[in-house]
Amino acid sequence: MAQESHIDPNNLPQHIAVIMDGNGRWAKNHNKVRVFGHQNGVQAVREISEGAAELQIPYLTLFAFSKENWNRPAFEVNTLMKLFVKTMDKELSTLNKNNIRLNAIGDVTSLPKETYKALLKGMQATSHNDGMVLTLALNYSSRWEILSAIKKYGTMVKNGEIKPELIDEEFFNGLLETSDMPDPDLLIRTSGECRVSNYLLWQLSYSELYFTDVLWPDFNKSHLHEAIRTYQNRERRFGLTGEQLINS
Ligand code: FPP
């Protein structure tokens, strides 16, 4: 709470996107196999979801599995898929207790059947909640999302549902997986890597980027608060000059 008191409640990010990185290195540092890092990453997911909900952040979006992650060793992929099932089942009551609605973006219908089923069950069981929306990006990659949107658009043009010259940002937004949420104000990436890795490329256009060396399993509420305080000290200009912002 002492940490939270330094957070300005009137300048909270409305949407925080997170790249949860560093599980494998965390496991290595503990002389364990990679999946041990993912298993311990679940605690950080719980902690950050709870911390964001406490601050009444409306949207939290976690990059849980990318399209490129299928190329990892089969054992790691299978363990991750089982971990998603187990976690979604286990955390349902906590999500409901915190009034959190579970949501997903990505090519989720191509997930293994059990993972997809657990996801649908979690989304249905929390659909009545009107607090924070916790979105898992699962089997997601931004280029896949943008290409899918273009394919939808092409079909609409072909069927005469839209004139090609009428496309604008708002319309394109509506074709994306994130059509029902605002763009992220803040992107957090753990583990010291400074890149966006095919995550929300369109939506991050004006997001503040925050990189920390902390490995994901170690990331806790006070780290989240630190990221939000840093965000609150940034000047967001959206293409304007600093002087224009002062005079507005
Ligand atoms: C990246 O770290 C992490 C992932 C690909 C998986 C993220 C999954 C979790 C945190 C598990 C639980 C999640 C949910 C939503 C239940 P890395 O493996 O690339 O780490 P490294 O760069 O150190 O190897």
PDB file of C-alpha atoms and ligand atoms in Angstrom:
ATOM      1  CA  MET A   1       0.000   0.000   0.000  1.00  0.00           C
ATOM      2  CA  ALA A   2       2.865   2.387   0.801  1.00  0.00           C
ATOM      3  CA  GLN A   3       4.168   1.890  -2.739  1.00  0.00           C
ATOM      4  CA  GLU A   4       0.698   2.395  -4.214  1.00  0.00           C
ATOM      5  CA  SER A   5       0.383   5.734  -2.457  1.00  0.00           C
ATOM      6  CA  HIS A   6       2.930   7.168  -4.885  1.00  0.00           C
ATOM      7  CA  ILE A   7       0.726   6.241  -7.802  1.00  0.00           C
ATOM      8  CA  ASP A   8      -1.510   8.994  -9.144  1.00  0.00           C
ATOM      9  CA  PRO A   9      -5.008   7.463  -9.365  1.00  0.00           C
ATOM     10  CA  ASN A  10      -5.967  10.092 -11.967  1.00  0.00           C
ATOM     11  CA  ASN A  11      -3.258   9.106 -14.424  1.00  0.00           C
ATOM     12  CA  LEU A  12      -3.454   5.340 -14.550  1.00  0.00           C
ATOM     13  CA  PRO A  13      -2.789   3.451 -17.772  1.00  0.00           C
ATOM     14  CA  GLN A  14      -6.146   2.171 -19.002  1.00  0.00           C
ATOM     15  CA  HIS A  15      -4.525  -0.778 -20.712  1.00  0.00           C
ATOM     16  CA  ILE A  16      -1.273  -2.495 -19.752  1.00  0.00           C
ATOM     17  CA  ALA A  17       0.248  -5.047 -22.131  1.00  0.00           C
ATOM     18  CA  VAL A  18       2.948  -7.392 -20.857  1.00  0.00           C
ATOM     19  CA  ILE A  19       5.608  -9.581 -22.467  1.00  0.00           C
ATOM     20  CA  MET A  20       6.355 -12.117 -19.749  1.00  0.00           C
ATOM     21  CA  ASP A  21       9.956 -12.981 -20.583  1.00  0.00           C
ATOM     22  CA  GLY A  22      12.782 -14.680 -18.739  1.00  0.00           C
ATOM     23  CA  ASN A  23      11.201 -17.893 -17.434  1.00  0.00           C
ATOM     24  CA  GLY A  24      13.880 -20.076 -19.037  1.00  0.00           C
ATOM     25  CA  ARG A  25      16.759 -17.994 -17.655  1.00  0.00           C
ATOM     26  CA  TRP A  26      15.127 -17.937 -14.209  1.00  0.00           C
ATOM     27  CA  ALA A  27      15.000 -21.763 -14.252  1.00  0.00           C
ATOM     28  CA  LYS A  28      18.630 -21.943 -15.380  1.00  0.00           C
ATOM     29  CA  ASN A  29      19.671 -19.637 -12.536  1.00  0.00           C
ATOM     30  CA  HIS A  30      18.004 -22.141 -10.179  1.00  0.00           C
ATOM     31  CA  ASN A  31      19.696 -25.124 -11.887  1.00  0.00           C
ATOM     32  CA  LYS A  32      16.342 -26.414 -13.102  1.00  0.00           C
ATOM     33  CA  VAL A  33      14.833 -27.282 -16.483  1.00  0.00           C
ATOM     34  CA  ARG A  34      13.065 -24.547 -18.470  1.00  0.00           C
ATOM     35  CA  VAL A  35       9.512 -25.622 -17.642  1.00  0.00           C
ATOM     36  CA  PHE A  36      10.219 -24.999 -13.942  1.00  0.00           C
ATOM     37  CA  GLY A  37      10.480 -21.332 -14.914  1.00  0.00           C
ATOM     38  CA  HIS A  38       7.076 -21.394 -16.612  1.00  0.00           C
ATOM     39  CA  GLN A  39       5.552 -23.116 -13.572  1.00  0.00           C
ATOM     40  CA  ASN A  40       6.932 -20.369 -11.354  1.00  0.00           C
ATOM     41  CA  GLY A  41       5.777 -17.747 -13.850  1.00  0.00           C
ATOM     42  CA  VAL A  42       2.186 -18.568 -12.898  1.00  0.00           C
ATOM     43  CA  GLN A  43       2.679 -16.947  -9.482  1.00  0.00           C
ATOM     44  CA  ALA A  44       3.742 -13.713 -11.222  1.00  0.00           C
ATOM     45  CA  VAL A  45       0.665 -13.876 -13.473  1.00  0.00           C
ATOM     46  CA  ARG A  46      -1.515 -14.164 -10.350  1.00  0.00           C
ATOM     47  CA  GLU A  47       0.310 -11.365  -8.540  1.00  0.00           C
ATOM     48  CA  ILE A  48       0.237  -8.922 -11.476  1.00  0.00           C
ATOM     49  CA  SER A  49      -3.416  -9.652 -12.285  1.00  0.00           C
ATOM     50  CA  GLU A  50      -4.343  -9.026  -8.673  1.00  0.00           C
ATOM     51  CA  GLY A  51      -2.163  -5.893  -8.492  1.00  0.00           C
ATOM     52  CA  ALA A  52      -3.651  -4.415 -11.662  1.00  0.00           C
ATOM     53  CA  ALA A  53      -7.207  -5.243 -10.531  1.00  0.00           C
ATOM     54  CA  GLU A  54      -6.546  -3.582  -7.140  1.00  0.00           C
ATOM     55  CA  LEU A  55      -5.556  -0.397  -8.958  1.00  0.00           C
ATOM     56  CA  GLN A  56      -8.676  -0.720 -11.132  1.00  0.00           C
ATOM     57  CA  ILE A  57      -6.715  -0.899 -14.366  1.00  0.00           C
ATOM     58  CA  PRO A  58      -9.460  -1.703 -16.915  1.00  0.00           C
ATOM     59  CA  TYR A  59      -7.400  -3.902 -19.288  1.00  0.00           C
ATOM     60  CA  LEU A  60      -4.398  -6.184 -18.766  1.00  0.00           C
ATOM     61  CA  THR A  61      -3.126  -8.209 -21.749  1.00  0.00           C
ATOM     62  CA  LEU A  62      -0.489 -10.914 -21.242  1.00  0.00           C
ATOM     63  CA  PHE A  63       1.556 -12.491 -24.053  1.00  0.00           C
ATOM     64  CA  ALA A  64       1.328 -16.136 -23.002  1.00  0.00           C
ATOM     65  CA  PHE A  65       2.195 -18.025 -26.205  1.00  0.00           C
ATOM     66  CA  SER A  66       3.228 -16.778 -29.637  1.00  0.00           C
ATOM     67  CA  LYS A  67       2.816 -18.441 -33.018  1.00  0.00           C
ATOM     68  CA  GLU A  68       6.624 -18.696 -33.097  1.00  0.00           C
ATOM     69  CA  ASN A  69       6.663 -20.550 -29.736  1.00  0.00           C
ATOM     70  CA  TRP A  70       5.438 -23.757 -31.479  1.00  0.00           C
ATOM     71  CA  ASN A  71       9.031 -24.160 -32.695  1.00  0.00           C
ATOM     72  CA  ARG A  72      10.246 -24.767 -29.118  1.00  0.00           C
ATOM     73  CA  PRO A  73      11.045 -28.329 -27.953  1.00  0.00           C
ATOM     74  CA  ALA A  74       7.875 -30.463 -27.906  1.00  0.00           C
ATOM     75  CA  PHE A  75       8.195 -31.166 -24.173  1.00  0.00           C
ATOM     76  CA  GLU A  76       8.216 -27.447 -23.361  1.00  0.00           C
ATOM     77  CA  VAL A  77       5.231 -26.735 -25.660  1.00  0.00           C
ATOM     78  CA  ASN A  78       3.205 -29.641 -24.219  1.00  0.00           C
ATOM     79  CA  THR A  79       4.000 -28.647 -20.651  1.00  0.00           C
ATOM     80  CA  LEU A  80       2.968 -25.054 -21.352  1.00  0.00           C
ATOM     81  CA  MET A  81      -0.347 -26.168 -22.896  1.00  0.00           C
ATOM     82  CA  LYS A  82      -1.073 -28.337 -19.837  1.00  0.00           C
ATOM     83  CA  LEU A  83      -0.051 -25.485 -17.546  1.00  0.00           C
ATOM     84  CA  PHE A  84      -2.568 -23.155 -19.239  1.00  0.00           C
ATOM     85  CA  VAL A  85      -5.332 -25.743 -18.684  1.00  0.00           C
ATOM     86  CA  LYS A  86      -4.380 -26.312 -15.049  1.00  0.00           C
ATOM     87  CA  THR A  87      -4.009 -22.602 -14.278  1.00  0.00           C
ATOM     88  CA  MET A  88      -7.267 -21.548 -15.921  1.00  0.00           C
ATOM     89  CA  ASP A  89      -9.153 -24.260 -14.002  1.00  0.00           C
ATOM     90  CA  LYS A  90      -7.439 -23.496 -10.711  1.00  0.00           C
ATOM     91  CA  GLU A  91      -7.724 -19.714 -10.869  1.00  0.00           C
ATOM     92  CA  LEU A  92     -11.417 -19.451 -11.805  1.00  0.00           C
ATOM     93  CA  SER A  93     -12.589 -18.712  -8.275  1.00  0.00           C
ATOM     94  CA  THR A  94      -9.834 -16.093  -7.787  1.00  0.00           C
ATOM     95  CA  LEU A  95     -10.805 -14.420 -11.061  1.00  0.00           C
ATOM     96  CA  ASN A  96     -14.438 -14.286  -9.936  1.00  0.00           C
ATOM     97  CA  LYS A  97     -13.464 -13.082  -6.460  1.00  0.00           C
ATOM     98  CA  ASN A  98     -11.563 -10.187  -8.072  1.00  0.00           C
ATOM     99  CA  ASN A  99     -14.392  -9.475 -10.563  1.00  0.00           C
ATOM    100  CA  ILE A 100     -11.993 -10.167 -13.473  1.00  0.00           C
ATOM    101  CA  ARG A 101     -13.282 -11.191 -16.905  1.00  0.00           C
ATOM    102  CA  LEU A 102     -11.073 -13.607 -18.822  1.00  0.00           C
ATOM    103  CA  ASN A 103     -10.634 -12.888 -22.520  1.00  0.00           C
ATOM    104  CA  ALA A 104      -8.316 -14.143 -25.270  1.00  0.00           C
ATOM    105  CA  ILE A 105      -6.740 -12.924 -28.488  1.00  0.00           C
ATOM    106  CA  GLY A 106      -4.981 -15.038 -31.081  1.00  0.00           C
ATOM    107  CA  ASP A 107      -5.610 -18.081 -33.227  1.00  0.00           C
ATOM    108  CA  VAL A 108      -7.233 -19.866 -30.288  1.00  0.00           C
ATOM    109  CA  THR A 109      -9.325 -22.349 -32.263  1.00  0.00           C
ATOM    110  CA  SER A 110      -6.035 -23.940 -33.436  1.00  0.00           C
ATOM    111  CA  LEU A 111      -4.889 -24.594 -29.849  1.00  0.00           C
ATOM    112  CA  PRO A 112      -4.900 -28.191 -28.574  1.00  0.00           C
ATOM    113  CA  LYS A 113      -8.505 -29.201 -27.788  1.00  0.00           C
ATOM    114  CA  GLU A 114      -8.026 -29.349 -23.991  1.00  0.00           C
ATOM    115  CA  THR A 115      -6.422 -25.888 -23.878  1.00  0.00           C
ATOM    116  CA  TYR A 116      -9.141 -24.387 -26.041  1.00  0.00           C
ATOM    117  CA  LYS A 117     -11.848 -26.026 -23.912  1.00  0.00           C
ATOM    118  CA  ALA A 118     -10.326 -24.697 -20.662  1.00  0.00           C
ATOM    119  CA  LEU A 119     -10.084 -21.235 -22.195  1.00  0.00           C
ATOM    120  CA  LEU A 120     -13.740 -21.229 -23.287  1.00  0.00           C
ATOM    121  CA  LYS A 121     -14.784 -22.528 -19.877  1.00  0.00           C
ATOM    122  CA  GLY A 122     -12.803 -19.748 -18.150  1.00  0.00           C
ATOM    123  CA  MET A 123     -14.244 -17.085 -20.433  1.00  0.00           C
ATOM    124  CA  GLN A 124     -17.801 -18.315 -19.922  1.00  0.00           C
ATOM    125  CA  ALA A 125     -17.437 -18.668 -16.153  1.00  0.00           C
ATOM    126  CA  THR A 126     -16.175 -15.075 -15.815  1.00  0.00           C
ATOM    127  CA  SER A 127     -18.290 -13.420 -18.521  1.00  0.00           C
ATOM    128  CA  HIS A 128     -20.568 -11.761 -15.933  1.00  0.00           C
ATOM    129  CA  ASN A 129     -17.677  -9.890 -14.267  1.00  0.00           C
ATOM    130  CA  ASP A 130     -17.498  -6.175 -15.010  1.00  0.00           C
ATOM    131  CA  GLY A 131     -14.113  -5.343 -13.473  1.00  0.00           C
ATOM    132  CA  MET A 132     -10.747  -5.730 -15.183  1.00  0.00           C
ATOM    133  CA  VAL A 133     -10.537  -7.565 -18.515  1.00  0.00           C
ATOM    134  CA  LEU A 134      -7.615 -10.009 -18.381  1.00  0.00           C
ATOM    135  CA  THR A 135      -6.692 -10.977 -21.933  1.00  0.00           C
ATOM    136  CA  LEU A 136      -4.364 -13.862 -22.708  1.00  0.00           C
ATOM    137  CA  ALA A 137      -2.603 -13.626 -26.063  1.00  0.00           C
ATOM    138  CA  LEU A 138      -2.491 -17.317 -26.948  1.00  0.00           C
ATOM    139  CA  ASN A 139      -1.208 -18.618 -30.273  1.00  0.00           C
ATOM    140  CA  TYR A 140      -0.974 -14.927 -31.132  1.00  0.00           C
ATOM    141  CA  SER A 141       1.326 -12.978 -33.382  1.00  0.00           C
ATOM    142  CA  SER A 142       0.769  -9.473 -34.625  1.00  0.00           C
ATOM    143  CA  ARG A 143       1.591 -10.139 -38.282  1.00  0.00           C
ATOM    144  CA  TRP A 144      -0.919 -13.037 -38.258  1.00  0.00           C
ATOM    145  CA  GLU A 145      -3.521 -10.681 -36.742  1.00  0.00           C
ATOM    146  CA  ILE A 146      -2.895  -7.933 -39.325  1.00  0.00           C
ATOM    147  CA  LEU A 147      -2.983 -10.401 -42.227  1.00  0.00           C
ATOM    148  CA  SER A 148      -6.230 -11.924 -40.865  1.00  0.00           C
ATOM    149  CA  ALA A 149      -7.749  -8.426 -40.734  1.00  0.00           C
ATOM    150  CA  ILE A 150      -6.676  -7.752 -44.338  1.00  0.00           C
ATOM    151  CA  LYS A 151      -8.221 -11.064 -45.441  1.00  0.00           C
ATOM    152  CA  LYS A 152     -11.525 -10.135 -43.720  1.00  0.00           C
ATOM    153  CA  TYR A 153     -11.377  -6.734 -45.396  1.00  0.00           C
ATOM    154  CA  GLY A 154     -10.678  -8.293 -48.812  1.00  0.00           C
ATOM    155  CA  THR A 155     -13.725 -10.544 -48.442  1.00  0.00           C
ATOM    156  CA  MET A 156     -15.913  -7.567 -47.491  1.00  0.00           C
ATOM    157  CA  VAL A 157     -14.718  -5.584 -50.525  1.00  0.00           C
ATOM    158  CA  LYS A 158     -15.292  -8.598 -52.790  1.00  0.00           C
ATOM    159  CA  ASN A 159     -18.844  -9.010 -51.439  1.00  0.00           C
ATOM    160  CA  GLY A 160     -19.536  -5.318 -51.980  1.00  0.00           C
ATOM    161  CA  GLU A 161     -19.986  -4.682 -48.217  1.00  0.00           C
ATOM    162  CA  ILE A 162     -17.454  -1.834 -48.125  1.00  0.00           C
ATOM    163  CA  LYS A 163     -15.947   0.514 -50.715  1.00  0.00           C
ATOM    164  CA  PRO A 164     -12.113   0.173 -50.670  1.00  0.00           C
ATOM    165  CA  GLU A 165     -11.606   3.941 -50.375  1.00  0.00           C
ATOM    166  CA  LEU A 166     -13.691   4.016 -47.164  1.00  0.00           C
ATOM    167  CA  ILE A 167     -11.138   2.179 -45.018  1.00  0.00           C
ATOM    168  CA  ASP A 168      -9.776   4.257 -42.148  1.00  0.00           C
ATOM    169  CA  GLU A 169      -8.013   3.555 -38.826  1.00  0.00           C
ATOM    170  CA  GLU A 170     -11.251   3.079 -36.920  1.00  0.00           C
ATOM    171  CA  PHE A 171     -12.566   0.565 -39.423  1.00  0.00           C
ATOM    172  CA  PHE A 172      -9.271  -1.350 -39.487  1.00  0.00           C
ATOM    173  CA  ASN A 173      -9.204  -1.403 -35.670  1.00  0.00           C
ATOM    174  CA  GLY A 174     -12.587  -3.082 -35.774  1.00  0.00           C
ATOM    175  CA  LEU A 175     -11.137  -5.975 -37.752  1.00  0.00           C
ATOM    176  CA  LEU A 176      -8.373  -6.701 -35.224  1.00  0.00           C
ATOM    177  CA  GLU A 177      -8.485  -9.181 -32.336  1.00  0.00           C
ATOM    178  CA  THR A 178      -8.391  -6.222 -29.950  1.00  0.00           C
ATOM    179  CA  SER A 179     -11.390  -4.428 -31.517  1.00  0.00           C
ATOM    180  CA  ASP A 180     -13.189  -4.184 -28.163  1.00  0.00           C
ATOM    181  CA  MET A 181     -10.344  -2.657 -26.147  1.00  0.00           C
ATOM    182  CA  PRO A 182      -8.339   0.588 -26.183  1.00  0.00           C
ATOM    183  CA  ASP A 183      -4.718   0.565 -27.370  1.00  0.00           C
ATOM    184  CA  PRO A 184      -2.226  -0.181 -24.579  1.00  0.00           C
ATOM    185  CA  ASP A 185      -0.927   2.914 -22.793  1.00  0.00           C
ATOM    186  CA  LEU A 186       1.962   0.961 -21.324  1.00  0.00           C
ATOM    187  CA  LEU A 187       3.943  -2.061 -22.519  1.00  0.00           C
ATOM    188  CA  ILE A 188       6.041  -3.875 -19.926  1.00  0.00           C
ATOM    189  CA  ARG A 189       8.697  -6.405 -20.975  1.00  0.00           C
ATOM    190  CA  THR A 190      10.682  -8.279 -18.371  1.00  0.00           C
ATOM    191  CA  SER A 191      14.129  -9.928 -18.560  1.00  0.00           C
ATOM    192  CA  GLY A 192      16.159  -7.104 -20.120  1.00  0.00           C
ATOM    193  CA  GLU A 193      15.238  -7.803 -23.748  1.00  0.00           C
ATOM    194  CA  CYS A 194      14.298  -4.581 -25.538  1.00  0.00           C
ATOM    195  CA  ARG A 195      12.057  -5.596 -28.428  1.00  0.00           C
ATOM    196  CA  VAL A 196       8.346  -6.102 -29.106  1.00  0.00           C
ATOM    197  CA  SER A 197       8.557  -9.580 -30.683  1.00  0.00           C
ATOM    198  CA  ASN A 198       5.525  -9.512 -32.990  1.00  0.00           C
ATOM    199  CA  TYR A 199       3.211  -8.334 -30.198  1.00  0.00           C
ATOM    200  CA  LEU A 200       0.409  -5.813 -30.831  1.00  0.00           C
ATOM    201  CA  LEU A 201       2.421  -3.963 -33.516  1.00  0.00           C
ATOM    202  CA  TRP A 202      -0.516  -1.812 -34.684  1.00  0.00           C
ATOM    203  CA  GLN A 203      -1.842  -1.182 -31.174  1.00  0.00           C
ATOM    204  CA  LEU A 204       1.518  -0.165 -29.623  1.00  0.00           C
ATOM    205  CA  SER A 205       1.932   2.828 -31.965  1.00  0.00           C
ATOM    206  CA  TYR A 206       1.777   5.372 -29.115  1.00  0.00           C
ATOM    207  CA  SER A 207       2.348   3.130 -26.083  1.00  0.00           C
ATOM    208  CA  GLU A 208       5.014   3.932 -23.530  1.00  0.00           C
ATOM    209  CA  LEU A 209       7.584   1.122 -23.473  1.00  0.00           C
ATOM    210  CA  TYR A 210       9.021  -0.074 -20.159  1.00  0.00           C
ATOM    211  CA  PHE A 211      11.837  -2.617 -20.042  1.00  0.00           C
ATOM    212  CA  THR A 212      13.100  -4.131 -16.815  1.00  0.00           C
ATOM    213  CA  ASP A 213      15.896  -6.632 -16.097  1.00  0.00           C
ATOM    214  CA  VAL A 214      13.675  -8.512 -13.612  1.00  0.00           C
ATOM    215  CA  LEU A 215      12.925 -12.042 -14.852  1.00  0.00           C
ATOM    216  CA  TRP A 216       9.194 -12.806 -15.135  1.00  0.00           C
ATOM    217  CA  PRO A 217       8.900 -15.299 -12.221  1.00  0.00           C
ATOM    218  CA  ASP A 218      10.386 -12.607  -9.926  1.00  0.00           C
ATOM    219  CA  PHE A 219       8.094  -9.824 -11.171  1.00  0.00           C
ATOM    220  CA  ASN A 220       5.781  -8.762  -8.340  1.00  0.00           C
ATOM    221  CA  LYS A 221       3.335  -6.032  -7.368  1.00  0.00           C
ATOM    222  CA  SER A 222       6.024  -3.582  -6.350  1.00  0.00           C
ATOM    223  CA  HIS A 223       7.674  -4.000  -9.774  1.00  0.00           C
ATOM    224  CA  LEU A 224       4.281  -3.324 -11.374  1.00  0.00           C
ATOM    225  CA  HIS A 225       3.901  -0.187  -9.265  1.00  0.00           C
ATOM    226  CA  GLU A 226       7.391   0.953 -10.292  1.00  0.00           C
ATOM    227  CA  ALA A 227       6.483   0.495 -13.978  1.00  0.00           C
ATOM    228  CA  ILE A 228       3.296   2.538 -13.494  1.00  0.00           C
ATOM    229  CA  ARG A 229       5.160   5.308 -11.645  1.00  0.00           C
ATOM    230  CA  THR A 230       7.679   5.469 -14.523  1.00  0.00           C
ATOM    231  CA  TYR A 231       4.767   5.667 -16.976  1.00  0.00           C
ATOM    232  CA  GLN A 232       3.280   8.526 -14.970  1.00  0.00           C
ATOM    233  CA  ASN A 233       6.526  10.487 -15.278  1.00  0.00           C
ATOM    234  CA  ARG A 234       6.599  10.210 -19.068  1.00  0.00           C
ATOM    235  CA  GLU A 235       5.361  13.011 -21.314  1.00  0.00           C
ATOM    236  CA  ARG A 236       3.044  11.529 -23.929  1.00  0.00           C
ATOM    237  CA  ARG A 237       3.047  13.836 -26.934  1.00  0.00           C
ATOM    238  CA  PHE A 238       1.188  11.904 -29.664  1.00  0.00           C
ATOM    239  CA  GLY A 239       3.137  13.805 -32.329  1.00  0.00           C
ATOM    240  CA  LEU A 240       2.655  17.261 -30.740  1.00  0.00           C
ATOM    241  CA  THR A 241       5.439  19.448 -29.341  1.00  0.00           C
ATOM    242  CA  GLY A 242       6.031  19.775 -25.602  1.00  0.00           C
ATOM    243  CA  GLU A 243       4.988  23.466 -25.806  1.00  0.00           C
ATOM    244  CA  GLN A 244       1.709  22.587 -27.462  1.00  0.00           C
ATOM    245  CA  LEU A 245       0.940  20.189 -24.614  1.00  0.00           C
ATOM    246  CA  ILE A 246       1.649  22.863 -21.962  1.00  0.00           C
ATOM    247  CA  ASN A 247      -0.660  25.327 -23.712  1.00  0.00           C
ATOM    248  CA  SER A 248      -3.492  22.857 -24.294  1.00  0.00           C
TER     249      SER A 248
HETATM  250  C1  FPP B   1       8.843 -16.422 -22.129  1.00  0.00           C
HETATM  251  O1  FPP B   1       9.978 -16.741 -21.343  1.00  0.00           O
HETATM  252  C2  FPP B   1       7.637 -17.039 -21.578  1.00  0.00           C
HETATM  253  C3  FPP B   1       6.754 -17.826 -22.255  1.00  0.00           C
HETATM  254  C4  FPP B   1       6.930 -18.177 -23.674  1.00  0.00           C
HETATM  255  C5  FPP B   1       5.591 -18.436 -21.602  1.00  0.00           C
HETATM  256  C6  FPP B   1       4.830 -17.580 -20.638  1.00  0.00           C
HETATM  257  C7  FPP B   1       4.036 -18.455 -19.768  1.00  0.00           C
HETATM  258  C8  FPP B   1       3.855 -18.304 -18.453  1.00  0.00           C
HETATM  259  C9  FPP B   1       4.309 -17.146 -17.684  1.00  0.00           C
HETATM  260  C10 FPP B   1       3.136 -19.416 -17.750  1.00  0.00           C
HETATM  261  C11 FPP B   1       1.814 -19.158 -17.212  1.00  0.00           C
HETATM  262  C12 FPP B   1       0.925 -18.297 -17.996  1.00  0.00           C
HETATM  263  C13 FPP B   1      -0.406 -18.284 -17.899  1.00  0.00           C
HETATM  264  C14 FPP B   1      -1.157 -17.252 -18.624  1.00  0.00           C
HETATM  265  C15 FPP B   1      -1.164 -19.277 -17.122  1.00  0.00           C
HETATM  266  P1  FPP B   1      11.156 -17.615 -22.017  1.00  0.00           P
HETATM  267  O2  FPP B   1      10.806 -19.042 -21.891  1.00  0.00           O
HETATM  268  O3  FPP B   1      11.332 -17.161 -23.431  1.00  0.00           O
HETATM  269  O4  FPP B   1      12.377 -17.238 -21.147  1.00  0.00           O
HETATM  270  P2  FPP B   1      13.919 -17.153 -21.632  1.00  0.00           P
HETATM  271  O5  FPP B   1      13.987 -16.033 -22.630  1.00  0.00           O
HETATM  272  O6  FPP B   1      14.670 -16.854 -20.373  1.00  0.00           O
HETATM  273  O7  FPP B   1      14.277 -18.480 -22.218  1.00  0.00           O
END
